[in-house]
mmCIF file of C-alpha atoms in Angstrom:
data_model
loop_
_atom_site.group_PDB
_atom_site.id
_atom_site.type_symbol
_atom_site.label_atom_id
_atom_site.label_comp_id
_atom_site.label_asym_id
_atom_site.label_seq_id
_atom_site.Cartn_x
_atom_site.Cartn_y
_atom_site.Cartn_z
ATOM 1 C CA MET A 1 8.833 17.487 17.586
ATOM 2 C CA VAL A 2 11.270 14.390 19.309
ATOM 3 C CA LEU A 3 12.091 14.437 22.527
ATOM 4 C CA ARG A 4 15.827 13.638 23.710
ATOM 5 C CA VAL A 5 16.025 11.112 26.857
ATOM 6 C CA VAL A 6 18.462 9.580 29.189
ATOM 7 C CA GLN A 7 17.663 6.442 30.839
ATOM 8 C CA TRP A 8 19.832 6.636 34.370
ATOM 9 C CA ALA A 9 21.199 2.939 35.293
ATOM 10 C CA THR A 10 20.590 -0.599 33.234
ATOM 11 C CA GLY A 11 19.011 -2.862 35.467
ATOM 12 C CA GLY A 12 15.772 -4.434 34.735
ATOM 13 C CA VAL A 13 13.539 -1.757 35.197
ATOM 14 C CA GLY A 14 15.870 0.590 33.111
ATOM 15 C CA VAL A 15 16.405 -1.857 30.289
ATOM 16 C CA ALA A 16 12.337 -1.843 29.718
ATOM 17 C CA ALA A 17 12.662 2.236 29.969
ATOM 18 C CA ILE A 18 15.099 2.003 26.812
ATOM 19 C CA LYS A 19 13.650 -0.417 25.366
ATOM 20 C CA GLY A 20 10.447 1.370 25.413
ATOM 21 C CA VAL A 21 11.940 4.816 23.870
ATOM 22 C CA LEU A 22 13.491 3.123 21.319
ATOM 23 C CA GLU A 23 10.203 2.129 20.453
ATOM 24 C CA HIS A 24 8.342 5.258 20.417
ATOM 25 C CA PRO A 25 8.454 7.624 17.553
ATOM 26 C CA GLU A 26 8.735 10.776 19.667
ATOM 27 C CA LEU A 27 11.750 9.728 21.477
ATOM 28 C CA GLU A 28 15.294 9.641 21.290
ATOM 29 C CA LEU A 29 17.594 7.732 23.532
ATOM 30 C CA ALA A 30 20.595 10.692 24.230
ATOM 31 C CA GLY A 31 22.333 9.136 26.810
ATOM 32 C CA CYS A 32 22.545 6.035 30.029
ATOM 33 C CA TRP A 33 24.317 6.307 32.868
ATOM 34 C CA VAL A 34 25.450 2.910 34.118
ATOM 35 C CA HIS A 35 26.836 1.829 37.393
ATOM 36 C CA SER A 36 29.107 -0.957 36.686
ATOM 37 C CA GLY A 37 32.569 -0.019 35.559
ATOM 38 C CA ALA A 38 32.044 -3.303 33.142
ATOM 39 C CA LYS A 39 29.438 -1.376 31.424
ATOM 40 C CA THR A 40 31.052 2.128 31.307
ATOM 41 C CA GLY A 41 32.617 2.701 27.323
ATOM 42 C CA ARG A 42 30.189 -0.027 25.696
ATOM 43 C CA ASP A 43 27.522 0.752 23.347
ATOM 44 C CA VAL A 44 24.237 0.561 25.049
ATOM 45 C CA GLY A 45 22.970 -1.744 22.304
ATOM 46 C CA ASP A 46 25.229 -4.171 23.770
ATOM 47 C CA ILE A 47 24.245 -3.772 27.347
ATOM 48 C CA ILE A 48 20.403 -4.073 26.672
ATOM 49 C CA GLY A 49 20.781 -6.955 23.891
ATOM 50 C CA THR A 50 20.503 -5.059 20.609
ATOM 51 C CA ALA A 51 22.503 -3.769 17.667
ATOM 52 C CA PRO A 52 24.301 -1.237 17.857
ATOM 53 C CA LEU A 53 23.062 2.296 18.899
ATOM 54 C CA GLY A 54 25.807 4.595 18.524
ATOM 55 C CA VAL A 55 24.557 5.700 22.190
ATOM 56 C CA ILE A 56 27.782 4.454 24.479
ATOM 57 C CA ALA A 57 27.548 4.362 28.510
ATOM 58 C CA THR A 58 29.282 6.423 30.899
ATOM 59 C CA ASN A 59 29.460 6.027 34.562
ATOM 60 C CA SER A 60 29.663 9.872 35.257
ATOM 61 C CA LEU A 61 27.330 12.624 36.461
ATOM 62 C CA ASP A 62 29.212 15.414 34.705
ATOM 63 C CA ASP A 63 28.795 13.345 31.641
ATOM 64 C CA ILE A 64 24.904 13.173 31.182
ATOM 65 C CA LEU A 65 24.979 16.931 33.013
ATOM 66 C CA ALA A 66 26.783 18.311 30.070
ATOM 67 C CA LEU A 67 24.307 15.992 27.486
ATOM 68 C CA ASP A 68 21.361 17.895 25.302
ATOM 69 C CA ALA A 69 18.587 15.957 26.468
ATOM 70 C CA ASP A 70 14.779 17.054 27.391
ATOM 71 C CA ALA A 71 14.166 14.187 30.599
ATOM 72 C CA VAL A 72 16.536 11.603 32.407
ATOM 73 C CA ILE A 73 14.459 8.329 33.563
ATOM 74 C CA TYR A 74 16.165 7.535 36.627
ATOM 75 C CA ALA A 75 16.036 4.318 37.738
ATOM 76 C CA PRO A 76 19.127 3.284 40.032
ATOM 77 C CA LEU A 77 18.531 0.762 43.036
ATOM 78 C CA LEU A 78 18.731 3.638 45.475
ATOM 79 C CA PRO A 79 17.458 7.115 45.517
ATOM 80 C CA ASN A 80 19.883 9.937 45.385
ATOM 81 C CA LEU A 81 19.353 13.041 46.362
ATOM 82 C CA ASP A 82 22.060 15.220 45.444
ATOM 83 C CA GLU A 83 21.828 12.998 41.418
ATOM 84 C CA VAL A 84 18.756 14.160 41.201
ATOM 85 C CA THR A 85 18.307 18.015 42.400
ATOM 86 C CA ALA A 86 21.598 17.725 40.223
ATOM 87 C CA LEU A 87 19.877 16.395 37.046
ATOM 88 C CA LEU A 88 16.943 19.328 37.716
ATOM 89 C CA ARG A 89 19.418 22.151 37.679
ATOM 90 C CA SER A 90 20.745 21.244 34.770
ATOM 91 C CA GLY A 91 17.532 21.538 32.719
ATOM 92 C CA LYS A 92 16.698 18.001 32.129
ATOM 93 C CA ASN A 93 13.129 16.671 33.522
ATOM 94 C CA VAL A 94 13.247 13.857 35.597
ATOM 95 C CA ILE A 95 10.976 10.955 35.406
ATOM 96 C CA SER A 96 11.447 8.209 38.464
ATOM 97 C CA PRO A 97 9.991 5.045 39.695
ATOM 98 C CA ILE A 98 11.951 5.058 43.006
ATOM 99 C CA GLY A 99 10.599 7.991 44.826
ATOM 100 C CA TRP A 100 9.011 11.303 45.223
ATOM 101 C CA PHE A 101 5.305 9.987 44.561
ATOM 102 C CA TYR A 102 3.661 12.474 47.542
ATOM 103 C CA PRO A 103 7.220 13.960 49.273
ATOM 104 C CA GLY A 104 6.394 15.801 52.274
ATOM 105 C CA ALA A 105 7.092 19.782 52.588
ATOM 106 C CA SER A 106 10.921 19.121 53.806
ATOM 107 C CA GLU A 107 11.879 16.846 51.415
ATOM 108 C CA ALA A 108 10.025 18.407 48.354
ATOM 109 C CA ALA A 109 11.885 22.267 48.976
ATOM 110 C CA PRO A 110 15.546 21.060 47.603
ATOM 111 C CA LEU A 111 14.025 19.374 44.549
ATOM 112 C CA ALA A 112 11.483 22.114 44.005
ATOM 113 C CA ALA A 113 13.923 24.607 44.280
ATOM 114 C CA ALA A 114 16.517 23.042 41.177
ATOM 115 C CA ALA A 115 13.102 22.338 39.420
ATOM 116 C CA ARG A 116 12.950 25.842 39.200
ATOM 117 C CA GLU A 117 15.972 26.748 38.365
ATOM 118 C CA GLY A 118 16.062 24.339 36.285
ATOM 119 C CA GLY A 119 13.078 25.264 34.747
ATOM 120 C CA VAL A 120 11.809 21.444 34.474
ATOM 121 C CA THR A 121 9.672 19.322 36.662
ATOM 122 C CA LEU A 122 10.279 15.615 38.281
ATOM 123 C CA HIS A 123 7.604 13.098 38.152
ATOM 124 C CA GLY A 124 7.404 10.117 40.789
ATOM 125 C CA ALA A 125 5.820 7.409 38.949
ATOM 126 C CA GLY A 126 5.625 3.722 39.711
ATOM 127 C CA ILE A 127 3.300 0.216 40.217
ATOM 128 C CA GLY A 128 3.793 0.330 44.243
ATOM 129 C CA PRO A 129 4.480 2.668 44.957
ATOM 130 C CA GLY A 130 2.985 4.925 42.950
ATOM 131 C CA ALA A 131 0.294 3.343 41.462
ATOM 132 C CA ALA A 132 -1.163 0.321 42.901
ATOM 133 C CA THR A 133 -0.996 1.139 46.334
ATOM 134 C CA GLU A 134 -2.673 4.399 46.517
ATOM 135 C CA LEU A 135 -5.043 4.133 43.706
ATOM 136 C CA PHE A 136 -7.063 0.831 45.162
ATOM 137 C CA PRO A 137 -7.536 1.915 48.323
ATOM 138 C CA LEU A 138 -9.015 4.745 47.474
ATOM 139 C CA LEU A 139 -10.760 3.855 44.304
ATOM 140 C CA LEU A 140 -12.660 1.206 46.762
ATOM 141 C CA SER A 141 -13.278 3.664 49.081
ATOM 142 C CA VAL A 142 -15.868 5.224 46.544
ATOM 143 C CA MET A 143 -17.870 2.082 46.978
ATOM 144 C CA SER A 144 -17.788 2.701 50.427
ATOM 145 C CA THR A 145 -20.227 4.261 52.928
ATOM 146 C CA GLY A 146 -17.457 4.944 55.095
ATOM 147 C CA VAL A 147 -13.732 4.058 56.007
ATOM 148 C CA THR A 148 -12.750 3.331 59.585
ATOM 149 C CA PHE A 149 -9.108 1.975 58.837
ATOM 150 C CA VAL A 150 -6.913 0.597 55.920
ATOM 151 C CA ARG A 151 -4.745 -2.055 56.242
ATOM 152 C CA ALA A 152 -2.092 -3.428 53.831
ATOM 153 C CA GLU A 153 -0.573 -6.398 53.053
ATOM 154 C CA GLU A 154 2.514 -7.272 50.359
ATOM 155 C CA TYR A 155 2.970 -10.834 49.004
ATOM 156 C CA SER A 156 4.745 -11.724 46.400
ATOM 157 C CA ASP A 157 6.464 -14.823 44.637
ATOM 158 C CA LEU A 158 9.958 -14.360 44.010
ATOM 159 C CA ARG A 159 10.833 -17.655 43.053
ATOM 160 C CA THR A 160 11.435 -16.235 39.138
ATOM 161 C CA TYR A 161 12.763 -12.752 40.219
ATOM 162 C CA GLY A 162 15.550 -11.692 37.829
ATOM 163 C CA ALA A 163 17.788 -9.914 40.041
ATOM 164 C CA PRO A 164 19.105 -12.524 42.421
ATOM 165 C CA ASP A 165 21.430 -9.846 44.004
ATOM 166 C CA VAL A 166 18.557 -7.505 44.485
ATOM 167 C CA LEU A 167 16.648 -10.662 46.358
ATOM 168 C CA ARG A 168 19.902 -11.459 48.924
ATOM 169 C CA HIS A 169 21.937 -7.691 49.325
ATOM 170 C CA VAL A 170 18.693 -4.991 49.086
ATOM 171 C CA MET A 171 16.153 -6.845 50.134
ATOM 172 C CA GLY A 172 17.721 -8.998 52.656
ATOM 173 C CA PHE A 173 16.928 -12.699 51.787
ATOM 174 C CA GLY A 174 19.296 -15.233 53.304
ATOM 175 C CA GLY A 175 20.387 -12.590 56.137
ATOM 176 C CA THR A 176 19.124 -12.325 59.736
ATOM 177 C CA PRO A 177 16.202 -10.109 60.911
ATOM 178 C CA ASP A 178 18.613 -7.327 62.561
ATOM 179 C CA SER A 179 20.371 -7.097 59.329
ATOM 180 C CA ALA A 180 17.582 -6.008 57.389
ATOM 181 C CA LEU A 181 16.806 -3.515 59.476
ATOM 182 C CA SER A 182 20.171 -1.882 58.632
ATOM 183 C CA GLY A 183 20.146 -3.122 55.252
ATOM 184 C CA PRO A 184 18.891 -0.881 51.955
ATOM 185 C CA MET A 185 15.457 -2.226 52.050
ATOM 186 C CA GLN A 186 14.823 -0.564 54.988
ATOM 187 C CA LYS A 187 15.470 3.049 53.419
ATOM 188 C CA LEU A 188 13.400 2.072 50.588
ATOM 189 C CA LEU A 189 10.372 1.487 52.911
ATOM 190 C CA ASN A 190 10.930 4.865 54.855
ATOM 191 C CA GLY A 191 10.907 6.413 51.102
ATOM 192 C CA GLY A 192 8.232 5.737 48.957
ATOM 193 C CA PHE A 193 5.913 2.752 50.712
ATOM 194 C CA PHE A 194 5.678 5.977 54.019
ATOM 195 C CA GLN A 195 4.233 8.538 51.132
ATOM 196 C CA SER A 196 2.024 6.005 49.379
ATOM 197 C CA VAL A 197 0.299 5.445 53.417
ATOM 198 C CA ARG A 198 0.407 9.841 53.678
ATOM 199 C CA LEU A 199 -0.993 9.787 50.444
ATOM 200 C CA VAL A 200 -3.899 7.374 51.264
ATOM 201 C CA VAL A 201 -4.121 8.873 55.265
ATOM 202 C CA ASP A 202 -4.442 12.477 53.183
ATOM 203 C CA ARG A 203 -6.952 11.378 50.475
ATOM 204 C CA LEU A 204 -9.253 9.867 52.773
ATOM 205 C CA GLY A 205 -9.170 12.530 55.870
ATOM 206 C CA PHE A 206 -7.489 10.252 58.180
ATOM 207 C CA ALA A 207 -5.678 11.649 61.185
ATOM 208 C CA ALA A 208 -2.180 11.169 60.218
#
């Protein structure tokens, strides 16, 4: 059985996801949503640097909702609850590396309702957050007789990071501390990373 997959957004993660779909014998690329008007109407193969695929990129949510597809890999720069609930209600499973790894009850409620309506699922996945930031402290706790606190620090060498616009306009490099506090990165930190903290706190039995 071949599953039809839609790719939402074609940044670094999105391009890698498309190539993964193309290489998998049980997956078929059914559609592609793009943010940039310059990419709209182009063959997805042209966008990712391969031979033509016969799949034309669109920036219309309605076009994606109308597709016959089993799942959407939802990987934009920032999450949009309305988009995801619409995808779920349309009967498409959603896999996303940008959030909903461990949502709280109030955040999960509209997503769960949309998923039930569409008869599908939402799965939050990723490396950090989504795997390393939760699995490492929990794995290390197994080798300990007691855990009194968990402290997390992140260090990244971004000199070869392939998305300079993300560094400047999302992460805030080159800006001021005030602009960083009001920028989109703050929203990301308040989303997925807080979910990571909450998951570790819950699993270790700490008081939140």
